[in-house]
PDB file of C-alpha atoms in Angstrom:
ATOM      1  CA  UNK Z  69      44.238 121.012 148.196  1.00 37.00           C
ATOM      2  CA  UNK Z  70      40.831 122.248 146.954  1.00 39.00           C
ATOM      3  CA  UNK Z  71      39.467 120.194 144.075  1.00 36.00           C
ATOM      4  CA  UNK Z  72      39.359 123.067 141.514  1.00 39.00           C
ATOM      5  CA  UNK Z  73      42.965 124.007 142.258  1.00 40.00           C
ATOM      6  CA  UNK Z  74      44.080 120.376 142.130  1.00 38.00           C
ATOM      7  CA  UNK Z  75      42.355 119.889 138.782  1.00 38.00           C
ATOM      8  CA  UNK Z  76      43.843 123.121 137.439  1.00 39.00           C
ATOM      9  CA  UNK Z  77      47.342 122.127 138.370  1.00 43.00           C
ATOM     10  CA  UNK Z  78      46.899 118.685 136.876  1.00 40.00           C
ATOM     11  CA  UNK Z  79      45.658 120.121 133.617  1.00 40.00           C
ATOM     12  CA  UNK Z  80      48.147 122.974 133.501  1.00 39.00           C
ATOM     13  CA  UNK Z  81      51.156 120.732 134.095  1.00 42.00           C
ATOM     14  CA  UNK Z  82      49.824 117.689 132.304  1.00 41.00           C
ATOM     15  CA  UNK Z  83      52.069 115.415 130.297  1.00 39.00           C
ATOM     16  CA  UNK Z  84      49.680 115.738 127.372  1.00 38.00           C
ATOM     17  CA  UNK Z  85      51.839 118.667 126.263  1.00 41.00           C
ATOM     18  CA  UNK Z  86      55.509 118.273 125.506  1.00 35.00           C
ATOM     19  CA  UNK Z  87      57.819 118.583 128.483  1.00 38.00           C
ATOM     20  CA  UNK Z  88      60.348 121.280 129.241  1.00 37.00           C
ATOM     21  CA  UNK Z  89      63.166 119.616 127.298  1.00 39.00           C
ATOM     22  CA  UNK Z  90      61.383 118.884 124.022  1.00 45.00           C
ATOM     23  CA  UNK Z  91      61.619 122.442 122.733  1.00 43.00           C
ATOM     24  CA  UNK Z  92      65.376 122.117 122.218  1.00 46.00           C
ATOM     25  CA  UNK Z  93      64.919 119.782 119.235  1.00 40.00           C
ATOM     26  CA  UNK Z  94      66.456 121.463 116.180  1.00 36.00           C
ATOM     27  CA  UNK Z  95      65.291 120.963 112.635  1.00 35.00           C
ATOM     28  CA  UNK Z  96      67.277 120.141 109.528  1.00 32.00           C
ATOM     29  CA  UNK Z  97      66.325 123.289 107.629  1.00 36.00           C
ATOM     30  CA  UNK Z  98      65.131 126.809 108.291  1.00 41.00           C
ATOM     31  CA  UNK Z  99      65.655 129.372 110.998  1.00 43.00           C
ATOM     32  CA  UNK Z 100      65.379 126.831 113.785  1.00 40.00           C
ATOM     33  CA  UNK Z 101      68.950 125.599 113.386  1.00 39.00           C
ATOM     34  CA  UNK Z 102      70.421 128.964 114.421  1.00 37.00           C
ATOM     35  CA  UNK Z 103      73.844 127.935 113.114  1.00 39.00           C
ATOM     36  CA  UNK Z 104      74.815 126.964 116.658  1.00 46.00           C
ATOM     37  CA  UNK Z 105      74.553 130.545 117.989  1.00 66.00           C
ATOM     38  CA  UNK Z 106      72.356 132.177 120.586  1.00 90.00           C
ATOM     39  CA  UNK Z 107      71.355 135.692 119.545  1.00 96.00           C
ATOM     40  CA  UNK Z 108      69.190 138.656 120.512  1.00 98.00           C
ATOM     41  CA  UNK Z 109      67.886 139.942 117.159  1.00 98.00           C
ATOM     42  CA  UNK Z 110      66.524 143.491 116.984  1.00 98.00           C
ATOM     43  CA  UNK Z 111      65.069 146.011 114.584  1.00 98.00           C
ATOM     44  CA  UNK Z 112      66.402 149.525 115.141  1.00 97.00           C
ATOM     45  CA  UNK Z 113      67.096 152.911 113.664  1.00 94.00           C
ATOM     46  CA  UNK Z 114      69.533 155.651 114.538  1.00 89.00           C
ATOM     47  CA  UNK Z 115      68.235 157.792 117.400  1.00 88.00           C
ATOM     48  CA  UNK Z 116      66.451 160.974 116.316  1.00 77.00           C
ATOM     49  CA  UNK Z 117      66.185 159.603 112.787  1.00 76.00           C
ATOM     50  CA  UNK Z 118      63.154 158.571 110.768  1.00 72.00           C
ATOM     51  CA  UNK Z 119      65.262 156.272 108.623  1.00 78.00           C
ATOM     52  CA  UNK Z 120      64.060 152.852 107.552  1.00 84.00           C
ATOM     53  CA  UNK Z 121      64.622 150.070 110.071  1.00 90.00           C
ATOM     54  CA  UNK Z 122      67.797 148.035 110.170  1.00 96.00           C
ATOM     55  CA  UNK Z 123      68.484 144.571 111.559  1.00 97.00           C
ATOM     56  CA  UNK Z 124      70.879 144.176 114.437  1.00 98.00           C
ATOM     57  CA  UNK Z 125      72.110 142.024 117.287  1.00 97.00           C
ATOM     58  CA  UNK Z 126      71.815 143.216 120.854  1.00 97.00           C
ATOM     59  CA  UNK Z 127      75.025 142.097 122.605  1.00 94.00           C
ATOM     60  CA  UNK Z 128      73.110 141.641 125.862  1.00 94.00           C
ATOM     61  CA  UNK Z 129      69.873 142.903 127.346  1.00 94.00           C
ATOM     62  CA  UNK Z 130      70.315 146.666 127.259  1.00 94.00           C
ATOM     63  CA  UNK Z 131      73.708 146.390 125.554  1.00 96.00           C
ATOM     64  CA  UNK Z 132      75.234 147.800 122.387  1.00 97.00           C
ATOM     65  CA  UNK Z 133      73.904 146.766 118.973  1.00 97.00           C
ATOM     66  CA  UNK Z 134      75.777 145.123 116.094  1.00 97.00           C
ATOM     67  CA  UNK Z 135      74.522 146.578 112.797  1.00 97.00           C
ATOM     68  CA  UNK Z 136      73.951 143.526 110.599  1.00 98.00           C
ATOM     69  CA  UNK Z 137      73.162 145.596 107.510  1.00 97.00           C
ATOM     70  CA  UNK Z 138      76.512 147.375 107.826  1.00 96.00           C
ATOM     71  CA  UNK Z 139      78.272 144.028 108.184  1.00 97.00           C
ATOM     72  CA  UNK Z 140      76.476 142.557 105.169  1.00 97.00           C
ATOM     73  CA  UNK Z 141      74.541 145.068 103.020  1.00 97.00           C
ATOM     74  CA  UNK Z 142      72.832 142.204 101.170  1.00 97.00           C
ATOM     75  CA  UNK Z 143      70.846 141.235 104.294  1.00 97.00           C
ATOM     76  CA  UNK Z 144      67.182 142.270 104.455  1.00 97.00           C
ATOM     77  CA  UNK Z 145      66.325 145.332 106.534  1.00 96.00           C
ATOM     78  CA  UNK Z 146      63.173 143.958 108.170  1.00 97.00           C
ATOM     79  CA  UNK Z 147      62.944 141.040 110.555  1.00 98.00           C
ATOM     80  CA  UNK Z 148      60.189 139.346 108.608  1.00 98.00           C
ATOM     81  CA  UNK Z 149      62.298 139.310 105.436  1.00 98.00           C
ATOM     82  CA  UNK Z 150      65.352 138.280 107.482  1.00 98.00           C
ATOM     83  CA  UNK Z 151      63.509 135.257 108.892  1.00 98.00           C
ATOM     84  CA  UNK Z 152      62.277 134.340 105.417  1.00 97.00           C
ATOM     85  CA  UNK Z 153      65.936 134.058 104.342  1.00 96.00           C
ATOM     86  CA  UNK Z 154      66.373 131.179 106.806  1.00 95.00           C
ATOM     87  CA  UNK Z 155      69.780 129.661 107.496  1.00 91.00           C
ATOM     88  CA  UNK Z 156      71.806 131.956 105.239  1.00 94.00           C
ATOM     89  CA  UNK Z 157      70.687 135.101 107.057  1.00 95.00           C
ATOM     90  CA  UNK Z 158      71.329 133.576 110.460  1.00 94.00           C
ATOM     91  CA  UNK Z 159      74.760 132.363 109.396  1.00 94.00           C
ATOM     92  CA  UNK Z 160      75.615 135.937 108.378  1.00 96.00           C
ATOM     93  CA  UNK Z 161      74.326 137.213 111.727  1.00 96.00           C
ATOM     94  CA  UNK Z 162      76.514 134.721 113.538  1.00 95.00           C
ATOM     95  CA  UNK Z 163      79.562 135.868 111.566  1.00 96.00           C
ATOM     96  CA  UNK Z 164      78.751 139.467 112.447  1.00 96.00           C
ATOM     97  CA  UNK Z 165      78.402 138.531 116.100  1.00 94.00           C
ATOM     98  CA  UNK Z 166      81.846 136.913 116.078  1.00 94.00           C
ATOM     99  CA  UNK Z 167      83.536 139.676 114.074  1.00 94.00           C
ATOM    100  CA  UNK Z 168      83.437 142.348 116.748  1.00 90.00           C
ATOM    101  CA  UNK Z 169      82.697 144.913 114.026  1.00 95.00           C
ATOM    102  CA  UNK Z 170      79.989 147.510 113.392  1.00 96.00           C
ATOM    103  CA  UNK Z 171      79.020 147.966 117.025  1.00 96.00           C
ATOM    104  CA  UNK Z 172      76.772 150.933 117.799  1.00 96.00           C
ATOM    105  CA  UNK Z 173      76.556 152.375 121.330  1.00 96.00           C
ATOM    106  CA  UNK Z 174      73.116 151.796 122.766  1.00 95.00           C
ATOM    107  CA  UNK Z 175      72.792 155.524 123.347  1.00 95.00           C
ATOM    108  CA  UNK Z 176      72.782 156.045 119.558  1.00 94.00           C
ATOM    109  CA  UNK Z 177      70.085 153.473 118.824  1.00 95.00           C
ATOM    110  CA  UNK Z 178      66.288 153.411 119.079  1.00 95.00           C
ATOM    111  CA  UNK Z 179      64.827 149.906 119.204  1.00 97.00           C
ATOM    112  CA  UNK Z 180      61.711 149.161 117.207  1.00 97.00           C
ATOM    113  CA  UNK Z 181      59.488 146.150 117.752  1.00 98.00           C
ATOM    114  CA  UNK Z 182      61.588 143.096 116.820  1.00 98.00           C
ATOM    115  CA  UNK Z 183      58.969 142.106 114.261  1.00 98.00           C
ATOM    116  CA  UNK Z 184      56.642 144.457 112.391  1.00 96.00           C
ATOM    117  CA  UNK Z 185      53.966 143.837 109.785  1.00 95.00           C
ATOM    118  CA  UNK Z 186      53.661 140.072 110.376  1.00 98.00           C
ATOM    119  CA  UNK Z 187      51.130 138.119 108.357  1.00 98.00           C
ATOM    120  CA  UNK Z 188      49.382 137.203 111.617  1.00 98.00           C
ATOM    121  CA  UNK Z 189      49.283 138.151 115.303  1.00 98.00           C
ATOM    122  CA  UNK Z 190      47.749 135.128 117.018  1.00 98.00           C
ATOM    123  CA  UNK Z 191      46.648 135.411 120.643  1.00 98.00           C
ATOM    124  CA  UNK Z 192      45.655 132.831 123.241  1.00 98.00           C
ATOM    125  CA  UNK Z 193      43.079 133.514 125.930  1.00 94.00           C
ATOM    126  CA  UNK Z 194      42.772 131.899 129.344  1.00 93.00           C
ATOM    127  CA  UNK Z 195      46.093 130.073 129.028  1.00 95.00           C
ATOM    128  CA  UNK Z 196      47.454 130.372 132.571  1.00 95.00           C
ATOM    129  CA  UNK Z 197      46.211 128.109 135.337  1.00 93.00           C
ATOM    130  CA  UNK Z 198      46.487 130.853 137.939  1.00 88.00           C
ATOM    131  CA  UNK Z 199      44.671 133.366 135.684  1.00 90.00           C
ATOM    132  CA  UNK Z 200      41.750 130.943 135.308  1.00 91.00           C
ATOM    133  CA  UNK Z 201      41.632 130.519 139.084  1.00 87.00           C
ATOM    134  CA  UNK Z 202      41.617 134.296 139.472  1.00 84.00           C
ATOM    135  CA  UNK Z 203      38.400 134.420 137.429  1.00 84.00           C
ATOM    136  CA  UNK Z 204      36.907 131.240 138.885  1.00 85.00           C
ATOM    137  CA  UNK Z 205      36.493 129.735 135.417  1.00 88.00           C
ATOM    138  CA  UNK Z 206      37.126 126.234 134.147  1.00 91.00           C
ATOM    139  CA  UNK Z 207      40.453 125.319 132.614  1.00 92.00           C
ATOM    140  CA  UNK Z 208      40.015 125.294 128.806  1.00 94.00           C
ATOM    141  CA  UNK Z 209      40.178 121.899 127.124  1.00 95.00           C
ATOM    142  CA  UNK Z 210      41.254 123.477 123.845  1.00 97.00           C
ATOM    143  CA  UNK Z 211      43.214 126.683 123.169  1.00 97.00           C
ATOM    144  CA  UNK Z 212      41.055 129.814 122.950  1.00 97.00           C
ATOM    145  CA  UNK Z 213      42.351 131.697 119.918  1.00 98.00           C
ATOM    146  CA  UNK Z 214      41.770 135.298 118.893  1.00 97.00           C
ATOM    147  CA  UNK Z 215      43.888 137.864 117.063  1.00 97.00           C
ATOM    148  CA  UNK Z 216      45.172 141.389 116.872  1.00 98.00           C
ATOM    149  CA  UNK Z 217      45.819 143.363 113.708  1.00 98.00           C
ATOM    150  CA  UNK Z 218      49.494 143.967 112.977  1.00 98.00           C
ATOM    151  CA  UNK Z 219      48.818 147.727 113.080  1.00 98.00           C
ATOM    152  CA  UNK Z 220      48.597 147.390 116.880  1.00 98.00           C
ATOM    153  CA  UNK Z 221      52.343 146.577 117.146  1.00 98.00           C
ATOM    154  CA  UNK Z 222      54.662 149.219 118.586  1.00 98.00           C
ATOM    155  CA  UNK Z 223      58.199 149.166 119.922  1.00 98.00           C
ATOM    156  CA  UNK Z 224      59.445 148.204 123.387  1.00 98.00           C
ATOM    157  CA  UNK Z 225      59.645 151.819 124.608  1.00 98.00           C
ATOM    158  CA  UNK Z 226      56.965 153.493 122.473  1.00 98.00           C
ATOM    159  CA  UNK Z 227      53.868 155.139 123.867  1.00 98.00           C
ATOM    160  CA  UNK Z 228      50.536 153.387 124.301  1.00 98.00           C
ATOM    161  CA  UNK Z 229      47.813 155.722 123.026  1.00 98.00           C
ATOM    162  CA  UNK Z 230      44.777 155.676 125.322  1.00 98.00           C
ATOM    163  CA  UNK Z 231      41.775 155.677 122.957  1.00 98.00           C
ATOM    164  CA  UNK Z 232      39.012 158.162 123.637  1.00 98.00           C
ATOM    165  CA  UNK Z 233      36.558 155.347 122.847  1.00 98.00           C
ATOM    166  CA  UNK Z 234      37.482 153.353 125.963  1.00 98.00           C
ATOM    167  CA  UNK Z 235      37.481 154.025 129.699  1.00 98.00           C
ATOM    168  CA  UNK Z 236      38.692 150.535 130.685  1.00 98.00           C
ATOM    169  CA  UNK Z 237      42.213 150.054 129.278  1.00 98.00           C
ATOM    170  CA  UNK Z 238      44.019 147.220 131.049  1.00 98.00           C
ATOM    171  CA  UNK Z 239      47.462 145.592 131.132  1.00 98.00           C
ATOM    172  CA  UNK Z 240      48.527 142.007 130.299  1.00 98.00           C
ATOM    173  CA  UNK Z 241      52.161 140.852 130.240  1.00 98.00           C
ATOM    174  CA  UNK Z 242      52.678 137.893 127.892  1.00 98.00           C
ATOM    175  CA  UNK Z 243      55.360 135.587 126.547  1.00 98.00           C
ATOM    176  CA  UNK Z 244      55.401 135.815 122.754  1.00 98.00           C
ATOM    177  CA  UNK Z 245      57.076 133.599 120.205  1.00 98.00           C
ATOM    178  CA  UNK Z 246      57.772 134.212 116.526  1.00 98.00           C
ATOM    179  CA  UNK Z 247      57.515 131.683 113.714  1.00 98.00           C
ATOM    180  CA  UNK Z 248      60.719 131.118 111.741  1.00 98.00           C
ATOM    181  CA  UNK Z 249      59.672 128.526 109.164  1.00 97.00           C
ATOM    182  CA  UNK Z 250      56.513 128.086 107.088  1.00 98.00           C
ATOM    183  CA  UNK Z 251      54.269 125.163 107.955  1.00 98.00           C
ATOM    184  CA  UNK Z 252      50.766 123.698 107.940  1.00 98.00           C
ATOM    185  CA  UNK Z 253      49.445 120.739 109.970  1.00 98.00           C
ATOM    186  CA  UNK Z 254      52.586 120.770 112.100  1.00 98.00           C
ATOM    187  CA  UNK Z 255      52.964 117.986 114.642  1.00 98.00           C
ATOM    188  CA  UNK Z 256      53.800 118.838 118.250  1.00 98.00           C
ATOM    189  CA  UNK Z 257      56.985 116.790 117.929  1.00 98.00           C
ATOM    190  CA  UNK Z 258      58.117 119.084 115.085  1.00 98.00           C
ATOM    191  CA  UNK Z 259      56.676 122.356 116.364  1.00 98.00           C
ATOM    192  CA  UNK Z 260      59.849 123.909 117.772  1.00 97.00           C
ATOM    193  CA  UNK Z 261      61.540 123.452 114.400  1.00 96.00           C
ATOM    194  CA  UNK Z 262      59.197 126.220 113.217  1.00 98.00           C
ATOM    195  CA  UNK Z 263      59.884 128.701 116.034  1.00 97.00           C
ATOM    196  CA  UNK Z 264      62.572 131.376 115.621  1.00 97.00           C
ATOM    197  CA  UNK Z 265      62.581 132.641 119.176  1.00 98.00           C
ATOM    198  CA  UNK Z 266      60.828 134.446 122.015  1.00 98.00           C
ATOM    199  CA  UNK Z 267      60.092 138.012 123.074  1.00 98.00           C
ATOM    200  CA  UNK Z 268      58.076 140.033 125.603  1.00 98.00           C
ATOM    201  CA  UNK Z 269      54.597 141.260 124.686  1.00 98.00           C
ATOM    202  CA  UNK Z 270      52.046 143.551 126.281  1.00 98.00           C
ATOM    203  CA  UNK Z 271      48.503 142.605 125.283  1.00 98.00           C
ATOM    204  CA  UNK Z 272      46.878 145.954 126.057  1.00 98.00           C
ATOM    205  CA  UNK Z 273      43.125 145.416 126.352  1.00 98.00           C
ATOM    206  CA  UNK Z 274      40.085 147.715 126.323  1.00 97.00           C
ATOM    207  CA  UNK Z 275      37.844 145.693 128.615  1.00 97.00           C
ATOM    208  CA  UNK Z 276      34.649 147.605 127.807  1.00 97.00           C
ATOM    209  CA  UNK Z 277      35.014 146.693 124.136  1.00 96.00           C
ATOM    210  CA  UNK Z 278      36.240 143.174 124.916  1.00 94.00           C
ATOM    211  CA  UNK Z 279      33.600 142.233 127.494  1.00 91.00           C
ATOM    212  CA  UNK Z 280      30.575 144.450 126.872  1.00 92.00           C
ATOM    213  CA  UNK Z 281      30.582 145.792 123.311  1.00 92.00           C
ATOM    214  CA  UNK Z 282      30.911 144.277 119.821  1.00 90.00           C
ATOM    215  CA  UNK Z 283      28.835 141.236 120.779  1.00 90.00           C
ATOM    216  CA  UNK Z 284      31.548 140.367 123.335  1.00 86.00           C
ATOM    217  CA  UNK Z 285      33.875 139.383 120.504  1.00 90.00           C
ATOM    218  CA  UNK Z 286      37.380 140.198 121.710  1.00 92.00           C
ATOM    219  CA  UNK Z 287      38.962 141.579 118.533  1.00 96.00           C
ATOM    220  CA  UNK Z 288      38.118 145.287 118.743  1.00 97.00           C
ATOM    221  CA  UNK Z 289      38.991 145.526 122.427  1.00 97.00           C
ATOM    222  CA  UNK Z 290      42.394 144.018 121.737  1.00 97.00           C
ATOM    223  CA  UNK Z 291      43.494 145.733 118.544  1.00 97.00           C
ATOM    224  CA  UNK Z 292      43.404 149.510 118.976  1.00 98.00           C
ATOM    225  CA  UNK Z 293      46.509 151.169 117.558  1.00 98.00           C
ATOM    226  CA  UNK Z 294      49.545 150.740 119.892  1.00 98.00           C
ATOM    227  CA  UNK Z 295      47.881 147.881 121.823  1.00 98.00           C
ATOM    228  CA  UNK Z 296      50.712 145.402 121.136  1.00 98.00           C
ATOM    229  CA  UNK Z 297      54.121 146.580 122.390  1.00 98.00           C
ATOM    230  CA  UNK Z 298      56.823 143.979 121.616  1.00 98.00           C
ATOM    231  CA  UNK Z 299      60.494 143.593 122.449  1.00 98.00           C
ATOM    232  CA  UNK Z 300      63.107 144.424 123.302  1.00 98.00           C
ATOM    233  CA  UNK Z 301      64.627 141.612 121.176  1.00 98.00           C
ATOM    234  CA  UNK Z 302      63.742 138.390 119.407  1.00 98.00           C
ATOM    235  CA  UNK Z 303      65.740 135.990 121.586  1.00 98.00           C
ATOM    236  CA  UNK Z 304      66.668 132.836 119.705  1.00 96.00           C
ATOM    237  CA  UNK Z 305      65.944 129.475 121.272  1.00 91.00           C
ATOM    238  CA  UNK Z 306      69.551 128.691 122.095  1.00 89.00           C
ATOM    239  CA  UNK Z 307      69.584 131.721 124.413  1.00 93.00           C
ATOM    240  CA  UNK Z 308      66.600 130.555 126.512  1.00 96.00           C
ATOM    241  CA  UNK Z 309      67.096 127.835 129.112  1.00 95.00           C
ATOM    242  CA  UNK Z 310      63.414 126.814 129.104  1.00 97.00           C
ATOM    243  CA  UNK Z 311      60.671 129.116 127.773  1.00 98.00           C
ATOM    244  CA  UNK Z 312      58.122 127.289 129.910  1.00 98.00           C
ATOM    245  CA  UNK Z 313      59.862 128.045 133.199  1.00 98.00           C
ATOM    246  CA  UNK Z 314      60.509 131.794 133.175  1.00 98.00           C
ATOM    247  CA  UNK Z 315      59.492 134.413 135.693  1.00 98.00           C
ATOM    248  CA  UNK Z 316      56.961 136.815 134.173  1.00 98.00           C
ATOM    249  CA  UNK Z 317      56.067 140.165 135.752  1.00 98.00           C
ATOM    250  CA  UNK Z 318      54.213 143.421 135.121  1.00 98.00           C
ATOM    251  CA  UNK Z 319      54.572 146.706 137.004  1.00 98.00           C
ATOM    252  CA  UNK Z 320      52.358 149.777 136.748  1.00 98.00           C
ATOM    253  CA  UNK Z 321      54.033 152.964 137.954  1.00 98.00           C
ATOM    254  CA  UNK Z 322      56.593 150.786 139.720  1.00 98.00           C
ATOM    255  CA  UNK Z 323      54.017 148.673 141.571  1.00 98.00           C
ATOM    256  CA  UNK Z 324      54.181 144.914 140.940  1.00 98.00           C
ATOM    257  CA  UNK Z 325      50.747 143.891 139.630  1.00 98.00           C
ATOM    258  CA  UNK Z 326      51.490 140.554 137.907  1.00 98.00           C
ATOM    259  CA  UNK Z 327      54.063 138.051 139.151  1.00 97.00           C
ATOM    260  CA  UNK Z 328      53.985 134.449 137.939  1.00 96.00           C
ATOM    261  CA  UNK Z 329      55.896 131.883 135.892  1.00 97.00           C
ATOM    262  CA  UNK Z 330      55.415 130.570 132.374  1.00 97.00           C
ATOM    263  CA  UNK Z 331      55.196 127.066 133.885  1.00 96.00           C
ATOM    264  CA  UNK Z 332      51.567 128.008 134.561  1.00 95.00           C
ATOM    265  CA  UNK Z 333      50.798 127.944 130.834  1.00 97.00           C
ATOM    266  CA  UNK Z 334      48.138 125.355 130.030  1.00 97.00           C
ATOM    267  CA  UNK Z 335      48.997 124.997 126.333  1.00 97.00           C
ATOM    268  CA  UNK Z 336      52.729 125.280 125.720  1.00 98.00           C
ATOM    269  CA  UNK Z 337      54.449 126.533 122.573  1.00 98.00           C
ATOM    270  CA  UNK Z 338      54.439 123.144 120.846  1.00 98.00           C
ATOM    271  CA  UNK Z 339      50.739 122.576 121.453  1.00 98.00           C
ATOM    272  CA  UNK Z 340      49.830 126.059 120.206  1.00 98.00           C
ATOM    273  CA  UNK Z 341      51.818 125.684 116.970  1.00 98.00           C
ATOM    274  CA  UNK Z 342      50.228 122.301 116.303  1.00 98.00           C
ATOM    275  CA  UNK Z 343      46.717 123.535 117.118  1.00 98.00           C
ATOM    276  CA  UNK Z 344      46.728 126.748 115.091  1.00 98.00           C
ATOM    277  CA  UNK Z 345      48.482 125.179 112.091  1.00 98.00           C
ATOM    278  CA  UNK Z 346      45.483 122.890 111.649  1.00 98.00           C
ATOM    279  CA  UNK Z 347      43.528 125.939 110.505  1.00 98.00           C
ATOM    280  CA  UNK Z 348      46.022 128.303 108.892  1.00 98.00           C
ATOM    281  CA  UNK Z 349      49.449 128.190 107.304  1.00 98.00           C
ATOM    282  CA  UNK Z 350      52.082 129.706 109.580  1.00 98.00           C
ATOM    283  CA  UNK Z 351      54.644 132.004 107.945  1.00 98.00           C
ATOM    284  CA  UNK Z 352      58.000 133.377 109.106  1.00 98.00           C
ATOM    285  CA  UNK Z 353      57.337 136.415 111.249  1.00 98.00           C
ATOM    286  CA  UNK Z 354      53.933 135.324 112.561  1.00 98.00           C
ATOM    287  CA  UNK Z 355      53.631 136.297 116.221  1.00 98.00           C
ATOM    288  CA  UNK Z 356      51.943 134.259 118.967  1.00 98.00           C
ATOM    289  CA  UNK Z 357      50.952 135.907 122.265  1.00 98.00           C
ATOM    290  CA  UNK Z 358      50.563 133.024 124.702  1.00 98.00           C
ATOM    291  CA  UNK Z 359      48.320 134.393 127.434  1.00 97.00           C
ATOM    292  CA  UNK Z 360      48.681 136.325 130.673  1.00 96.00           C
ATOM    293  CA  UNK Z 361      48.978 135.406 134.367  1.00 96.00           C
ATOM    294  CA  UNK Z 362      46.731 136.783 137.136  1.00 95.00           C
ATOM    295  CA  UNK Z 363      46.793 140.343 138.402  1.00 96.00           C
ATOM    296  CA  UNK Z 364      45.080 142.247 135.586  1.00 97.00           C
ATOM    297  CA  UNK Z 365      43.164 145.361 136.515  1.00 97.00           C
ATOM    298  CA  UNK Z 366      39.659 144.279 135.552  1.00 96.00           C
ATOM    299  CA  UNK Z 367      39.489 141.511 138.184  1.00 94.00           C
ATOM    300  CA  UNK Z 368      40.712 143.663 141.058  1.00 94.00           C
ATOM    301  CA  UNK Z 369      38.236 144.821 143.665  1.00 94.00           C
ATOM    302  CA  UNK Z 370      37.506 147.516 142.747  1.00 97.00           C
ATOM    303  CA  UNK Z 371      38.761 147.284 139.144  1.00 97.00           C
ATOM    304  CA  UNK Z 372      41.748 149.449 138.207  1.00 98.00           C
ATOM    305  CA  UNK Z 373      42.416 150.713 134.691  1.00 98.00           C
ATOM    306  CA  UNK Z 374      45.247 152.559 132.999  1.00 98.00           C
ATOM    307  CA  UNK Z 375      45.127 156.334 132.600  1.00 98.00           C
ATOM    308  CA  UNK Z 376      47.226 158.833 130.703  1.00 98.00           C
ATOM    309  CA  UNK Z 377      50.636 159.274 132.313  1.00 98.00           C
ATOM    310  CA  UNK Z 378      50.853 155.712 133.663  1.00 98.00           C
ATOM    311  CA  UNK Z 379      53.966 153.694 132.853  1.00 98.00           C
ATOM    312  CA  UNK Z 380      53.776 149.925 132.338  1.00 98.00           C
ATOM    313  CA  UNK Z 381      56.781 147.602 132.541  1.00 98.00           C
ATOM    314  CA  UNK Z 382      56.495 144.036 131.271  1.00 98.00           C
ATOM    315  CA  UNK Z 383      59.402 141.761 132.123  1.00 98.00           C
ATOM    316  CA  UNK Z 384      60.276 138.119 131.444  1.00 98.00           C
ATOM    317  CA  UNK Z 385      63.422 136.430 132.719  1.00 98.00           C
ATOM    318  CA  UNK Z 386      66.157 135.989 130.064  1.00 97.00           C
ATOM    319  CA  UNK Z 387      64.160 138.000 127.506  1.00 98.00           C
ATOM    320  CA  UNK Z 388      64.199 141.520 128.934  1.00 97.00           C
ATOM    321  CA  UNK Z 389      61.851 144.374 129.813  1.00 98.00           C
ATOM    322  CA  UNK Z 390      59.606 146.608 127.740  1.00 98.00           C
ATOM    323  CA  UNK Z 391      58.484 149.945 129.163  1.00 98.00           C
ATOM    324  CA  UNK Z 392      55.595 151.917 127.713  1.00 98.00           C
ATOM    325  CA  UNK Z 393      53.994 155.123 128.891  1.00 98.00           C
ATOM    326  CA  UNK Z 394      50.269 155.716 128.369  1.00 98.00           C
ATOM    327  CA  UNK Z 395      49.605 158.921 126.415  1.00 98.00           C
TER     328      UNK Z 395
END
C-alpha cells in the first residue's frame, strides 16, 4: 500500500475519534432521549399552498406524513422551535406516531427543508480520506471549519438557482446532523447527547468564488441563495444503525458521480461537536455539514460544472434522497 494512502487510512479510521458504537449513548435530558422512538421528522405544507410550515412525521422514506400540529395544536410549527421544546415535544410526536391518526397522503404534501432558519450552518472541509487523496493533499490534523448563511437553505426538491455571478457551480453530497440540545465545551463522550438526528445535504459550491475570488475565503462561494438543499427528513438517532458507516452517493442527470461511505470521514460527529463547541455555543437547530467524498466536478479532467436544466440527486443510506434541478 502506498505510504500516503496508508497514512490516510490510519488517520481516517483512527481510534482517536469515538468508535461506531459510541454514538448510541443517550443523555438524561433533552432531545437526545427520543422517548424510545425512532422517527423521521419533517417540515411540510399542503401542496399548492403558501401556508406556514407544519411539523410532521414521515412514516417511511417517501411515505405518508403524520401531521403533528393537527394531533397536538400546542406543538410548535417550526423544527427549530420543536427541538427547543426537548423531551415534551418528542413525547407528543411519539404519541402521534402510535395513534394512527392525522395521516396525510404524500401526494397532498410538499416537504420543506427539515430545519430552516438555524442559528448556525457549520461546514467541514476536507473531511473524507478519499476526497483528500483525490486532491493529493495532506489529511487535516484539525477540522477545517467554514459556514453558510441560513438563507442558503432550501427544501429537498426545490430548485437550485444558478447565479449569474458564477460559471463554476459544483455538487457535493454530504451527511448533515442537527443539534438538539444547547451546549458549550462539550466533551466527545457527551457529544451525541446533543445531536437530534441526521439528514442529507447538498453543499452546492461556486468554485470560482471559493478558489479564486474573495481572497480564497470559502464563504461567498458556498452561500449563494439555494446553495444548501436539505432533507428529506430529520432522521432521529434511533433510526440510524451507524451514521459513520452509510453509503453516500450523488448523481447528476442520472450519472453516478460520487459513491463512497461515511466511514471515510476523518472527524466523526462526536469530534466535530466537541471541536466547534470550544468556540461557540451550539443551539437546537444548528446544522453541521460534515464534508464530501471524492467525485466533485472541479477535480475532474477536464472539470465539469452544473448548468441550468441539470438535476442533482444526493442520497445517503437510511436517510433518503434529495433531488434538485438547476434553474
